[in-house]
Every structure is written in structure tokens, then in C-alpha cells.
CSV table of C-alpha atoms in Angstrom, one decimal:
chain,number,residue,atom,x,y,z
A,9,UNK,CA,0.6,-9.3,-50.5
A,10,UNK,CA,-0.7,-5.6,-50.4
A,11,UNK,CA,1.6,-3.3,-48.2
A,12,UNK,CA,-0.6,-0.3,-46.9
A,13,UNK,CA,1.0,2.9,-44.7
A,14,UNK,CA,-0.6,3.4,-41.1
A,15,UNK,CA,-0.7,7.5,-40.0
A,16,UNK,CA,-1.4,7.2,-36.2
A,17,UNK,CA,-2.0,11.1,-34.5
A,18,UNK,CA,-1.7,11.6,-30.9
A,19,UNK,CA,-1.8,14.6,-29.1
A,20,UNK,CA,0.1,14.7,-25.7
A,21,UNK,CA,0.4,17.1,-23.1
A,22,UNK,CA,3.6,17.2,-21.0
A,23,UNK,CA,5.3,19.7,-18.9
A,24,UNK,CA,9.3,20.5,-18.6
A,25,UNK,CA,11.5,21.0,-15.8
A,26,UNK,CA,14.6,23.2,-16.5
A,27,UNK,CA,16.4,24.2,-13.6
A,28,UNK,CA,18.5,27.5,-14.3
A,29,UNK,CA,21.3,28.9,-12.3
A,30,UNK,CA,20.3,32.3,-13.4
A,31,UNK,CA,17.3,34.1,-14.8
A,32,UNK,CA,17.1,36.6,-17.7
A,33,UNK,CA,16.4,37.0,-21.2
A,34,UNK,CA,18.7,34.9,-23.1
A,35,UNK,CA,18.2,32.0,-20.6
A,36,UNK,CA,14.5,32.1,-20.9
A,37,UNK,CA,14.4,32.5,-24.7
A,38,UNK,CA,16.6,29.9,-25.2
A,39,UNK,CA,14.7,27.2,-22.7
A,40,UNK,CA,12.7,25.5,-25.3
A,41,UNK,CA,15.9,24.4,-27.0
A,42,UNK,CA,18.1,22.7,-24.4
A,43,UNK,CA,17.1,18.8,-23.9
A,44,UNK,CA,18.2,19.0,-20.1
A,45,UNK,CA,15.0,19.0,-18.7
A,46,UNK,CA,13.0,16.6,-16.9
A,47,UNK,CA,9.3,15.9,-18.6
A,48,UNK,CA,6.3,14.7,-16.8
A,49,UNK,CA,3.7,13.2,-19.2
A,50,UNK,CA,0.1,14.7,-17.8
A,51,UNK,CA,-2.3,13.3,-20.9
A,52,UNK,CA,-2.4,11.4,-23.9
A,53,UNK,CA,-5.4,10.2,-26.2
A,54,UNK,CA,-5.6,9.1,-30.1
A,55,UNK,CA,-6.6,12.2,-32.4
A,56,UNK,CA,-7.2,10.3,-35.7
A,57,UNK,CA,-5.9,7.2,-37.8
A,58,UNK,CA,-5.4,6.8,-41.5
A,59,UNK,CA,-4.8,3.9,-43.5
A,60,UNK,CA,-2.9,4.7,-47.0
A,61,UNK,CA,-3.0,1.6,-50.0
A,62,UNK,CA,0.7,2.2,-51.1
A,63,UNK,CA,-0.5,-0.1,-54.1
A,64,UNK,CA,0.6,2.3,-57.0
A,65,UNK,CA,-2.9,1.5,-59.0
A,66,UNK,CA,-5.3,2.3,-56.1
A,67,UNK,CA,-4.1,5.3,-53.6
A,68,UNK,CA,-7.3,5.9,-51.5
A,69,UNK,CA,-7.3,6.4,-48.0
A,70,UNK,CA,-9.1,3.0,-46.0
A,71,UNK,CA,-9.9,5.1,-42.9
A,72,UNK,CA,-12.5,2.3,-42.2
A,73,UNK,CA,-10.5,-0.7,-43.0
A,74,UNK,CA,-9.4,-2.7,-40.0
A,75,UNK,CA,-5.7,-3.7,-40.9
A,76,UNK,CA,-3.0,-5.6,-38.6
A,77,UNK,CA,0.5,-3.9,-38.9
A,78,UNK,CA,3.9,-4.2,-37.8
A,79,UNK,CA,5.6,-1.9,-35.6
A,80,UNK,CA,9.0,-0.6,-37.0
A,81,UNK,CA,11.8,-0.3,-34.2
A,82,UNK,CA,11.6,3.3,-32.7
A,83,UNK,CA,14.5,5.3,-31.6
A,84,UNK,CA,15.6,5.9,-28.1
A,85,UNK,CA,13.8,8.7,-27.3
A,86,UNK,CA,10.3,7.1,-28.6
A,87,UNK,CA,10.7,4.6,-26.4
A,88,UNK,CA,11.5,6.1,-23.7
A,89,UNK,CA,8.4,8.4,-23.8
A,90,UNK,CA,6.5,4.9,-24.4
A,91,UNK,CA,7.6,3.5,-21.5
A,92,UNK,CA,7.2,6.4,-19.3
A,93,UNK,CA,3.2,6.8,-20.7
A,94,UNK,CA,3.0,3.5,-19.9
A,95,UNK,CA,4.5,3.9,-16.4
A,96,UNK,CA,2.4,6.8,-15.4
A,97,UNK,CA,-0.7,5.2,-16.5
A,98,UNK,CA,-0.1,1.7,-14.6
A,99,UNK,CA,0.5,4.0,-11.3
A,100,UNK,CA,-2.2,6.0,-12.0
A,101,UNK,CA,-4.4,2.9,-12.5
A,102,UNK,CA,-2.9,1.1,-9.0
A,103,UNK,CA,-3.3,4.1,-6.7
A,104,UNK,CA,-7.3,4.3,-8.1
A,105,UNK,CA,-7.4,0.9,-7.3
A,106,UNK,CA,-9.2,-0.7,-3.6
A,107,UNK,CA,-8.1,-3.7,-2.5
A,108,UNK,CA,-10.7,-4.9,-0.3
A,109,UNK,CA,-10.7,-7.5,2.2
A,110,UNK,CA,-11.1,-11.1,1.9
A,111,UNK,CA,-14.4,-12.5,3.2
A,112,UNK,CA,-12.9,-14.4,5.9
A,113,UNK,CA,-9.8,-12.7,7.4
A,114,UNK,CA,-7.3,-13.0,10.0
A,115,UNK,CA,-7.0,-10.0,13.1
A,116,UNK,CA,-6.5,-9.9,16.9
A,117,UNK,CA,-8.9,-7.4,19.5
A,118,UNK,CA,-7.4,-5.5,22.2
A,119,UNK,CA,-9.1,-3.8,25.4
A,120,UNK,CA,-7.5,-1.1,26.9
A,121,UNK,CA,-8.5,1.6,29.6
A,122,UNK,CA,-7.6,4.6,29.0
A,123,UNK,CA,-8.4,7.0,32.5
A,124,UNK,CA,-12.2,5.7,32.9
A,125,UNK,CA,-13.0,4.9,29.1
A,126,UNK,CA,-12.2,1.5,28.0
A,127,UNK,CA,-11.4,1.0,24.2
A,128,UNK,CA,-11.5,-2.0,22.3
A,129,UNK,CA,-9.1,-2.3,18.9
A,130,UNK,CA,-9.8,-4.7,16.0
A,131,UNK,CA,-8.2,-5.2,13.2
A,132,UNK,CA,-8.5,-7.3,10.2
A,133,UNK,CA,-5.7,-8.6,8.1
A,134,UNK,CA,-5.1,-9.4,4.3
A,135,UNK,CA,-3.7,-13.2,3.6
A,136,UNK,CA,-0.5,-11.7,3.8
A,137,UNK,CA,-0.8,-10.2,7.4
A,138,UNK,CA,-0.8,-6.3,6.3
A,139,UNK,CA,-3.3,-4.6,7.9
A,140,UNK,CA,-6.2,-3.9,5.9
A,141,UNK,CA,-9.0,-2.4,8.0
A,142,UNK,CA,-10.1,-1.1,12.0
A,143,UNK,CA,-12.6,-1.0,14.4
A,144,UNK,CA,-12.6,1.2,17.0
A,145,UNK,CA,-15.4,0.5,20.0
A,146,UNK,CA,-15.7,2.9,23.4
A,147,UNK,CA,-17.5,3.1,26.4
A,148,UNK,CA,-19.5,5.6,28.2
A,149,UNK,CA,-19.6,7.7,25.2
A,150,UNK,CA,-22.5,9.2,23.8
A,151,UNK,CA,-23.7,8.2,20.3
A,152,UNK,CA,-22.3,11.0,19.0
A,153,UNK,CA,-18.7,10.4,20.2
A,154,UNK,CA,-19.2,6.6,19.1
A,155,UNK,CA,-20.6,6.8,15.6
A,156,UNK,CA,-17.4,9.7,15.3
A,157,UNK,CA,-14.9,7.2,16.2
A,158,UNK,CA,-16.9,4.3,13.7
A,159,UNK,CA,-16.4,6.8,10.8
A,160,UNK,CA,-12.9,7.5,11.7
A,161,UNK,CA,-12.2,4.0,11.5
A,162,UNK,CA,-14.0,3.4,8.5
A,163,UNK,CA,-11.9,6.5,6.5
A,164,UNK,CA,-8.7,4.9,8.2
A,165,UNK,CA,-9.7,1.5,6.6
A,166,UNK,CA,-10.6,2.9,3.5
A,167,UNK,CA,-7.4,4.3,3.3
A,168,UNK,CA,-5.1,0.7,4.1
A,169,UNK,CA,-7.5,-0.1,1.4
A,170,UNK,CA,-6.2,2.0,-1.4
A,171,UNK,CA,-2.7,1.9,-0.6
A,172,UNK,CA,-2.1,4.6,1.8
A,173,UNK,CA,0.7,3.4,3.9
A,174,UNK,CA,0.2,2.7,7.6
A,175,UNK,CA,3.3,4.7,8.2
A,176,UNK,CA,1.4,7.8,7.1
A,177,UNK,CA,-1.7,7.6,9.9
A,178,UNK,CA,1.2,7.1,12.5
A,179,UNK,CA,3.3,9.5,11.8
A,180,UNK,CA,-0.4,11.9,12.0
A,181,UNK,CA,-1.6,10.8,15.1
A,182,UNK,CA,0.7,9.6,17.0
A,183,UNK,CA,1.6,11.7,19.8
A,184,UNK,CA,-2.2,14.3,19.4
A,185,UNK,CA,-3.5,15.3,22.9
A,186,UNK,CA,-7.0,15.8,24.1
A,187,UNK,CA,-9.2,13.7,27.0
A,188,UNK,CA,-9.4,10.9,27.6
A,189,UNK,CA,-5.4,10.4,28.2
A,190,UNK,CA,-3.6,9.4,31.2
A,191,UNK,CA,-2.2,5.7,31.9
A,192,UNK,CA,-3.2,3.3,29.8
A,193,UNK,CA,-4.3,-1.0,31.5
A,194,UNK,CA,-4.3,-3.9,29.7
A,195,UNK,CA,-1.5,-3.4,27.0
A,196,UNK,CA,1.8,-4.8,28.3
A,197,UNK,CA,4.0,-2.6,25.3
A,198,UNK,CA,1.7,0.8,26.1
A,199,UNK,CA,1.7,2.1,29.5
A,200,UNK,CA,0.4,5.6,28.8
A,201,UNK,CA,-1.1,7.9,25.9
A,202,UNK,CA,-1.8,11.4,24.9
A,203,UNK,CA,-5.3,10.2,23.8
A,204,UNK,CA,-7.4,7.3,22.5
A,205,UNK,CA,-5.6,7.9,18.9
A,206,UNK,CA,-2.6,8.4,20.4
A,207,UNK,CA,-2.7,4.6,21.8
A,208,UNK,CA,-4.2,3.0,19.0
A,209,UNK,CA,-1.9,4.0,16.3
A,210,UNK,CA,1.2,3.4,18.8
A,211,UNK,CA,-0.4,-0.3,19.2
A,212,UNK,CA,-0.6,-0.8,15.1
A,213,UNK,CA,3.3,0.6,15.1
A,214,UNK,CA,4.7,-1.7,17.3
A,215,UNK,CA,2.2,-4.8,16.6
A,216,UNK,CA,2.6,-3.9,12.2
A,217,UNK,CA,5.3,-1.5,12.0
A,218,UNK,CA,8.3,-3.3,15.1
A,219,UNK,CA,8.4,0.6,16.0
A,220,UNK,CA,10.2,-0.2,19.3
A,221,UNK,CA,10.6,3.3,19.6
A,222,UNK,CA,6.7,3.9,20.5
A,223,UNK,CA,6.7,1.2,23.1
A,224,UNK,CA,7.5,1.7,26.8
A,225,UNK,CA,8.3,-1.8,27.6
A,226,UNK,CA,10.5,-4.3,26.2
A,227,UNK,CA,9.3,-6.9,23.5
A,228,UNK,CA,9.4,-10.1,25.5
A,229,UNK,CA,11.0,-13.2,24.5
A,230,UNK,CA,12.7,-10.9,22.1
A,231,UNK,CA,16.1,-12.2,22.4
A,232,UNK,CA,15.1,-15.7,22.9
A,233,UNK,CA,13.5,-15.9,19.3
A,234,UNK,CA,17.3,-14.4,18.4
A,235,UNK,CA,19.1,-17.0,19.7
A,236,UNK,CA,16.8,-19.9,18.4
A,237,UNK,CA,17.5,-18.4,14.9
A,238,UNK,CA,20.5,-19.7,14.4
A,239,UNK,CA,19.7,-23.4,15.4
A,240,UNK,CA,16.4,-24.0,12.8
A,241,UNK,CA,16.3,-26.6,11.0
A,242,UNK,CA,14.5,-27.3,7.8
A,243,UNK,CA,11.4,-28.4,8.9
A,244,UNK,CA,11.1,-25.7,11.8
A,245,UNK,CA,11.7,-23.1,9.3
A,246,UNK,CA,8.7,-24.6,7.0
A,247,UNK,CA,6.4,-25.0,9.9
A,248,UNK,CA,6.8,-21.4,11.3
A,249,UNK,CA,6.0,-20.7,7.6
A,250,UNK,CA,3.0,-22.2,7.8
A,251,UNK,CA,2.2,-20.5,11.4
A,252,UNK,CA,2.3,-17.3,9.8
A,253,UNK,CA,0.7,-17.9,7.2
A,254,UNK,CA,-2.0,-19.0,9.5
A,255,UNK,CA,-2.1,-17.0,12.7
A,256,UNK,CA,-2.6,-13.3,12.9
A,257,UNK,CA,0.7,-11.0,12.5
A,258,UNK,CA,-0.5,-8.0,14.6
A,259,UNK,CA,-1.4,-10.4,17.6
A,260,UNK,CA,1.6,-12.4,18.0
A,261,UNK,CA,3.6,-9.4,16.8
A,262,UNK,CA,6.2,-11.5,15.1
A,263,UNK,CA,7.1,-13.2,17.5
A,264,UNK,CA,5.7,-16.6,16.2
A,265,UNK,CA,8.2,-19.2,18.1
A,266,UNK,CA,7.3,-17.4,21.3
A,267,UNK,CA,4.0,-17.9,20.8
A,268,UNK,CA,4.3,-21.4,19.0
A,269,UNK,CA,3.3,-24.1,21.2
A,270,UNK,CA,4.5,-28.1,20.4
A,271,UNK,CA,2.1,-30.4,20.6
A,272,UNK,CA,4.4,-33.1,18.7
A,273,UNK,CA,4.8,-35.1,22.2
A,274,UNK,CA,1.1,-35.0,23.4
A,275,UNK,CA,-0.8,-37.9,22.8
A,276,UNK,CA,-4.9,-37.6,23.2
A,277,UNK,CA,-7.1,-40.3,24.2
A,278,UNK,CA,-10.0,-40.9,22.2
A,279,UNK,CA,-11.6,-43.5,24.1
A,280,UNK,CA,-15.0,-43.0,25.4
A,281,UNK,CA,-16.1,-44.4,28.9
A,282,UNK,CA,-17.2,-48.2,29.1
């Protein structure tokens, strides 16, 4: 069996952290000698492969000869830089990635008034129950103000979509102030806002999030679903598995057995009339 020597050239751009408890000459003309610094790998792509015959009676190069090889061990630091190409590229590959909603998918509505403007919040759910998209309808606004708020809801899905977390539009918009604001009707965990975005992003932190904190209200039934914890059985446990896989997370807000109702002792008559 012929034995033939690969060359493989890559060319790889990184850049090096050194942090340096003082500045001056000899520091910064020794730097590209110490090994203490942390490297970010920013590119890497294949320059050029050779195939040598390493039969003594024939030593041209096959640079057009497709031939299977096997990898010799690498050293530590090889593999390191391997694994840290390989890192960068699968997160560079996931966060360029959209994950869009399921055709069918789970999600709750809610209306709220807000001063004189009512406001109507959907939502639509992956299989999971994260939040994946939002809707945002208005009244007595003009269609400028409306097809605004559409967009908005549109970049806000958009961004769910590609992994942005729901955490990060919170933390933005919670607490921004313009009209309409005032006391907010028909949400029994929101009882006033500092303006339509305000209350719809303190609704998906305590409906997604359990921020508690944003709420002015107690969570109801709360303490109840606490102390039915600790006497579950088997089968409850599987079937509030199956409720939530089932039901929408955001509109029960976790609290499945509050919300679960038994129909194991109803019995249904299907008889018609004589």
C-alpha cells in the first residue's frame, strides 16, 4: 500500500489579549513572546493542499488526486485552537440562525385599557411555551400610530426569533414614559403603566419571565399550587406534564393546577331525545 504525505495550509487571523500592569518599552517589545494572553480566533479559510507520493521511485506532487488520510494525534495546543475554531463557528452559525414559528402554535390575547385607548396583546408560543412572536392592536389611533406599533411588533418578533432574549426587550422598555399612561383595566397582575410598552412588556415578564417584581398584585393561588406540591403523585405529575405541554404558558402563567380542572368524576349523557 502506497503511503503519500498531505501539506494542508491555512491562514488564520486571531487577535491577543495581554493585560500589563505597566506600560513601557521592554513590556511592549517583549509582548509577542509571553503565552499569557487570551486569543480570539476572527477567520480562518484553506490557502492550498498538496499531496506528496513518498514512494522513493515516483516523487511528484498529486495536487489533483483525491486521497483519504489519517489524522495523526495533535498536541495540546492544536487542539485547543481546533476546538475553539470550531466553537466560534457553531455560535456564529446559531446566532445567524431564525427559528421561526410552527404553523399552528399555542398563545393567549389580552385587552387592556390604558386611559381611553384599549390595547389588545397576542402572543404566539413555540412547542416549548417560549415566546416566539407579538401582536400588538390599538384603538382610536390613526393609521399611522397603528401600522408603527405593527412594525414594532414585528422587529420584537423577529428578534425572539433569532435568539435575542426576552429579558433584553424588558429590561429596554420597561418603565419608558409617554401618553397614553395612567391606570391600567382588565389585567388583574398590572394596575398602572408609564405607557402602552411599558404594560406590555411588564405582562410578558410576569406571564414568561415570574418577574413578581413588575406586578402590583399578588399571583393568585400561588401558595396553594405550593402546598399541593408536596402531595403529587405519579400520575398527577404526568398529567400536568401533558397540560403543559398542551395549554399556553403565558396565559395560565404557570400556574397549571390552578387552572386545571377534573373532569374525572363527570359523566355525560349521550342519549338523544325519544
Amino acid at each position: 500500500m502506497a503511503k503519500y504525505l498531505v501539506e494542508t495550509y491555512y491562514t488564520c487571523t486571531f487577535k491577543v489579549n495581554h493585560y500589563l500592569d505597566d506600560i513601557n518599552e521592554v513590556e511592549l517589545k517583549n509582548l509577542e513572546k509571553r503565552d499569557d494572553g487570551e486569543f480570539e480566533v476572527i477567520d480562518v479559510k484553506l490557502d492550498n493542499r498538496k499531496t506528496k507520493n513518498l514512494d522513493p521511485n515516483n516523487k511528484e506532487l498529486n495536487n489533483n488526486k483525491k486521497i483519504n488520510t489519517i489524522p495523526k494525534p495533535l498536541d495540546h495546543a492544536s487542539k485547543n485552537l481546533d476546538n475553539l475554531i470550531k466553537s466560534n463557528s457553531n455560535i456564529h452559525e446559531k446566532n445567524g440562525k431564525r427559528f421561526s414559528m410552527p404553523d399552528r402554535r399555542k398563545g393567549y390575547i389580552q385587552k387592556a385599557t390604558i386611559g381611553d385607548h384599549k390595547v389588545y396583546l397576542h402572543t404566539g408560543e413555540y412547542e416549548d411555551g417560549k415566546i416566539g412572536e407579538i401582536f400588538i392592536d390599538t384603538s382610536k389611533e390613526g393609521e399611522l400610530v397603528k401600522a408603527l406599533m405593527n412594525n414594532f411588533a414585528i422587529a420584537i418578533s423577529l428578534g425572539l426569533q433569532y435568539g435575542v432574549p426576552l429579558d433584553e426587550f424588558i429590561s429596554a422598555y420597561v418603565g419608558t414614559k409617554f401618553e397614553p399612561s395612567g391606570k391600567v383595566y382588565g389585567n388583574d397582575r398590572i394596575l398602572s403603566a408609564s405607557s402602552i410598552l411599558d404594560y406590555i412588556f411588564r405582562e410578558l415578564a410576569i406571564s414568561y419571565q415570574n418577574r413578581e417584581d413588575l406586578a402590583h398584585t399578588p399571583s393568585i393561588g400561588e401558595s396553594e399550587t405550593l402546598n399541593s406540591d408536596q402531595q403529587n403523585t405519579d400520575g398527577q405529575n404526568q398529567l400536568l406534564k401533558i397540560v403543559k405541554d398542551i395549554t399556553s404558558k403565558g396565559f395560565v402563567r404557570n400556574n397549571y393546577k390552578k387552572n386545571l380542572v377534573d373532569l374525572s368524576d363527570v359523566k355525560i349523557s349521550l342519549k338523544g331525545k325519544k
